[in-house]
Coordinates of N, CA and C in Angstrom, one line a residue:
M19 N 63.8 113.9 46.8 CA 62.7 114.9 46.8 C 61.8 114.7 45.7
I20 N 62.3 114.4 44.5 CA 61.5 114.3 43.3 C 60.5 113.2 43.5
L21 N 60.9 112.1 44.2 CA 59.9 111.0 44.4 C 58.8 111.5 45.3
W22 N 59.1 112.3 46.3 CA 58.0 112.8 47.2 C 57.1 113.8 46.5
I23 N 57.6 114.6 45.6 CA 56.8 115.5 44.8 C 55.9 114.6 43.9
G24 N 56.4 113.6 43.3 CA 55.6 112.7 42.5 C 54.5 112.0 43.3
I25 N 54.8 111.6 44.5 CA 53.8 111.0 45.4 C 52.7 112.0 45.7
G26 N 53.1 113.3 46.0 CA 52.1 114.4 46.2 C 51.3 114.6 45.0
G27 N 51.9 114.5 43.8 CA 51.2 114.6 42.5 C 50.2 113.5 42.3
I28 N 50.6 112.3 42.6 CA 49.7 111.2 42.5 C 48.4 111.4 43.4
A29 N 48.7 111.8 44.6 CA 47.6 112.1 45.5 C 46.7 113.2 45.0
G30 N 47.3 114.3 44.5 CA 46.5 115.4 43.9 C 45.7 115.0 42.7
A31 N 46.3 114.1 41.9 CA 45.6 113.7 40.7 C 44.4 112.8 41.0
F32 N 44.6 111.9 42.0 CA 43.4 111.1 42.4 C 42.3 111.9 43.1
A33 N 42.8 112.9 43.9 CA 41.8 113.8 44.6 C 41.0 114.5 43.5
R34 N 41.7 115.1 42.5 CA 41.0 115.8 41.5 C 40.0 114.9 40.7
Y35 N 40.4 113.7 40.4 CA 39.6 112.8 39.6 C 38.3 112.5 40.4
Y36 N 38.5 112.0 41.6 CA 37.3 111.5 42.4 C 36.4 112.7 42.8
L37 N 37.0 113.8 43.2 CA 36.2 114.9 43.6 C 35.4 115.5 42.4
G38 N 36.1 115.5 41.2 CA 35.4 116.0 40.0 C 34.3 115.1 39.6
K39 N 34.5 113.8 39.7 CA 33.4 112.8 39.4 C 32.2 112.9 40.4
W40 N 32.6 113.1 41.7 CA 31.5 113.2 42.7 C 30.7 114.5 42.5
V41 N 31.3 115.6 42.2 CA 30.6 116.9 42.0 C 29.8 116.7 40.8
A42 N 30.3 116.2 39.7 CA 29.5 116.0 38.5 C 28.3 115.1 38.7
S43 N 28.4 114.1 39.5 CA 27.3 113.3 39.8 C 26.2 114.0 40.6
K44 N 26.5 115.0 41.2 CA 25.5 115.8 42.0 C 24.9 117.0 41.3
S45 N 25.5 117.3 40.2 CA 25.1 118.5 39.4 C 24.3 118.2 38.2
R46 N 23.3 118.9 37.9 CA 22.5 118.7 36.7 C 22.8 119.9 35.7
S47 N 23.7 120.7 36.0 CA 24.0 121.9 35.2 C 25.1 121.6 34.2
T48 N 25.2 122.4 33.1 CA 26.3 122.3 32.2 C 27.5 123.1 32.6
F49 N 27.3 123.9 33.7 CA 28.4 124.6 34.3 C 29.4 123.6 34.9
P50 N 30.7 123.7 34.6 CA 31.7 122.7 35.1 C 32.0 123.0 36.6
F51 N 31.1 122.7 37.5 CA 31.3 122.9 38.9 C 32.5 122.1 39.5
G52 N 32.7 120.9 39.0 CA 33.8 120.1 39.5 C 35.1 120.8 39.4
T53 N 35.5 121.2 38.2 CA 36.7 121.9 37.9 C 36.8 123.2 38.6
F54 N 35.7 123.9 38.7 CA 35.6 125.2 39.4 C 35.9 125.0 40.8
L55 N 35.3 124.1 41.5 CA 35.5 123.8 42.9 C 37.0 123.3 43.2
I56 N 37.5 122.5 42.3 CA 38.8 122.0 42.5 C 39.8 123.1 42.3
N57 N 39.7 123.9 41.3 CA 40.6 125.0 41.1 C 40.6 126.1 42.2
I58 N 39.4 126.4 42.6 CA 39.4 127.5 43.7 C 39.8 126.9 45.0
S59 N 39.5 125.7 45.4 CA 40.0 125.1 46.6 C 41.5 124.9 46.6
G60 N 42.0 124.5 45.4 CA 43.5 124.4 45.3 C 44.2 125.7 45.4
S61 N 43.5 126.8 44.9 CA 44.1 128.1 45.0 C 44.2 128.5 46.5
F62 N 43.1 128.2 47.2 CA 43.1 128.5 48.6 C 44.2 127.8 49.4
V63 N 44.3 126.5 49.2 CA 45.3 125.7 49.8 C 46.7 126.1 49.5
L64 N 46.9 126.5 48.2 CA 48.2 126.9 47.8 C 48.6 128.3 48.4
G65 N 47.6 129.1 48.6 CA 47.8 130.4 49.3 C 48.2 130.2 50.7
L66 N 47.5 129.3 51.4 CA 47.8 128.9 52.8 C 49.2 128.4 52.9
L67 N 49.6 127.4 52.0 CA 50.9 126.8 52.0 C 52.0 127.9 51.8
Y68 N 51.7 128.8 50.8 CA 52.7 129.8 50.5 C 53.0 130.7 51.7
A69 N 51.9 131.1 52.3 CA 52.1 132.0 53.5 C 52.8 131.3 54.6
L70 N 52.4 130.0 54.9 CA 53.1 129.2 55.9 C 54.6 129.0 55.6
H71 N 54.9 128.7 54.3 CA 56.2 128.5 53.9 C 57.0 129.8 54.0
A72 N 56.4 131.0 53.6 CA 57.1 132.3 53.7 C 57.4 132.6 55.1
N73 N 56.6 132.2 56.0 CA 56.8 132.5 57.4 C 57.6 131.4 58.1
T74 N 58.2 130.5 57.3 CA 59.0 129.4 57.7 C 58.4 128.4 58.7
T75 N 57.0 128.4 58.7 CA 56.3 127.4 59.5 C 56.3 126.1 58.7
V76 N 56.2 126.1 57.4 CA 56.2 124.9 56.6 C 57.6 124.7 56.0
P77 N 58.2 123.6 56.3 CA 59.6 123.4 55.7 C 59.5 123.3 54.2
S78 N 60.7 123.5 53.6 CA 60.8 123.5 52.1 C 60.3 122.2 51.5
W79 N 60.6 121.0 52.1 CA 60.2 119.8 51.5 C 58.6 119.7 51.5
A80 N 57.9 120.2 52.5 CA 56.5 120.2 52.5 C 55.9 121.1 51.4
W81 N 56.6 122.3 51.3 CA 56.1 123.2 50.2 C 56.2 122.6 48.9
F82 N 57.3 121.8 48.6 CA 57.4 121.2 47.3 C 56.5 120.0 47.1
V83 N 56.3 119.2 48.2 CA 55.4 118.0 48.1 C 54.0 118.4 47.9
F84 N 53.5 119.3 48.8 CA 52.1 119.7 48.8 C 51.8 120.8 47.8
G85 N 52.7 121.8 47.7 CA 52.5 122.9 46.7 C 52.7 122.5 45.3
S86 N 53.9 122.0 45.0 CA 54.2 121.6 43.6 C 53.5 120.3 43.2
G87 N 53.7 119.3 44.1 CA 53.1 118.0 43.9 C 51.6 117.9 43.9
F88 N 51.1 118.0 45.1 CA 49.6 117.8 45.3 C 48.8 118.9 44.6
C89 N 49.1 120.2 44.9 CA 48.3 121.3 44.3 C 48.5 121.4 42.8
G90 N 49.7 121.1 42.4 CA 50.0 121.1 40.9 C 49.2 120.1 40.1
A91 N 49.0 118.9 40.7 CA 48.2 117.9 40.1 C 46.8 118.0 40.3
Y92 N 46.4 118.6 41.5 CA 45.0 118.8 41.9 C 44.3 119.8 41.0
T93 N 44.9 121.0 40.9 CA 44.3 122.0 40.1 C 44.6 121.8 38.6
T94 N 43.8 122.3 37.7 CA 44.0 122.0 36.3 C 43.6 123.1 35.4
F95 N 44.6 123.8 34.8 CA 44.3 124.9 33.9 C 43.9 124.3 32.6
S96 N 44.4 123.2 32.2 CA 44.1 122.6 30.9 C 42.6 122.2 30.8
T97 N 42.1 121.6 31.9 CA 40.6 121.3 31.9 C 39.8 122.5 31.9
F98 N 40.2 123.5 32.6 CA 39.5 124.8 32.6 C 39.4 125.4 31.2
G99 N 40.5 125.4 30.5 CA 40.5 125.8 29.1 C 39.6 125.0 28.2
Y100 N 39.7 123.7 28.3 CA 38.9 122.8 27.5 C 37.4 123.0 27.7
E101 N 37.1 123.1 29.0 CA 35.6 123.2 29.3 C 35.1 124.6 28.9
T102 N 36.0 125.6 28.9 CA 35.5 126.9 28.4 C 35.3 126.8 26.9
V103 N 36.2 126.2 26.2 CA 36.0 126.1 24.7 C 34.7 125.3 24.4
Q104 N 34.5 124.2 25.2 CA 33.2 123.5 25.0 C 32.0 124.4 25.2
L105 N 32.0 125.2 26.2 CA 30.9 126.1 26.4 C 30.7 127.1 25.2
I106 N 31.8 127.6 24.7 CA 31.8 128.5 23.6 C 31.3 127.8 22.4
E107 N 31.7 126.6 22.1 CA 31.3 125.8 21.0 C 29.8 125.5 21.0
Q108 N 29.2 125.4 22.3 CA 27.8 125.2 22.5 C 27.0 126.5 22.4
K109 N 27.7 127.6 22.2 CA 27.1 128.9 22.1 C 26.6 129.4 23.5
R110 N 27.1 128.9 24.5 CA 26.7 129.2 25.9 C 27.7 130.4 26.4
W111 N 27.6 131.5 25.7 CA 28.5 132.6 25.9 C 28.5 133.1 27.3
G112 N 27.3 133.3 27.9 CA 27.2 133.8 29.2 C 27.8 132.9 30.3
L113 N 27.5 131.6 30.1 CA 28.1 130.6 31.0 C 29.6 130.5 30.9
A114 N 30.1 130.6 29.7 CA 31.6 130.6 29.4 C 32.2 131.8 30.1
A115 N 31.6 133.0 29.9 CA 32.1 134.2 30.5 C 32.1 134.1 32.1
A116 N 31.0 133.6 32.6 CA 30.8 133.5 34.0 C 31.9 132.5 34.6
Y117 N 32.1 131.4 33.9 CA 33.1 130.4 34.3 C 34.5 131.0 34.3
V118 N 34.9 131.7 33.2 CA 36.2 132.3 33.2 C 36.4 133.4 34.3
A119 N 35.4 134.3 34.3 CA 35.5 135.4 35.3 C 35.4 134.8 36.8
G120 N 34.5 133.9 37.0 CA 34.3 133.4 38.3 C 35.5 132.6 38.7
S121 N 36.1 131.8 37.8 CA 37.3 131.0 38.2 C 38.5 131.9 38.5
V122 N 38.8 132.9 37.7 CA 39.9 133.7 37.9 C 39.8 134.6 39.1
V123 N 38.6 135.3 39.2 CA 38.4 136.2 40.4 C 38.4 135.4 41.7
T124 N 37.6 134.3 41.7 CA 37.4 133.5 42.9 C 38.7 132.9 43.3
G125 N 39.5 132.3 42.3 CA 40.8 131.7 42.6 C 41.7 132.7 43.2
L126 N 41.8 133.9 42.6 CA 42.7 134.9 43.2 C 42.3 135.3 44.6
L127 N 41.0 135.5 44.8 CA 40.5 135.9 46.1 C 40.8 134.9 47.2
L128 N 40.6 133.6 46.8 CA 40.8 132.5 47.8 C 42.3 132.3 48.0
A129 N 43.1 132.5 47.0 CA 44.6 132.4 47.3 C 45.0 133.5 48.2
W130 N 44.5 134.7 48.0 CA 44.8 135.8 48.9 C 44.2 135.6 50.3
A131 N 43.0 135.0 50.4 CA 42.4 134.7 51.7 C 43.3 133.7 52.5
G132 N 43.8 132.7 51.8 CA 44.6 131.7 52.4 C 45.9 132.4 53.0
M133 N 46.4 133.3 52.2 CA 47.6 134.1 52.7 C 47.3 135.0 53.9
I134 N 46.1 135.6 53.8 CA 45.7 136.5 54.9 C 45.5 135.7 56.2
I135 N 44.9 134.6 56.1 CA 44.6 133.8 57.3 C 45.9 133.4 58.0
V136 N 46.9 133.1 57.3 CA 48.2 132.8 57.9 C 48.8 134.0 58.5
G137 N 48.6 135.2 57.8 CA 49.2 136.4 58.3 C 50.4 136.8 57.6

């Protein structure tokens, strides 16, 4: 099982890296859209997986591989914290506050939406 969680983690890390780079190449803003998109989409997917697993539609192995492995590596709290500190150091207070509030609120709402969709 640990090997499969690791494989899920590798896939999540690669997805995070390449999606983050792609989003950054399309944005001209100092707002960290890549990490924001990754974290909120990961919250949504994890909410879906949780609800499916709770309803026994998703077997335990899939919950661990995709929930702990993929989503655990795909989403990133450390980058979120680092980018917030960078915005604060640049005295971009409003952007830092919007990033924190937007990430937390949107992440929670999308995790909840994923759970609601499954029922």
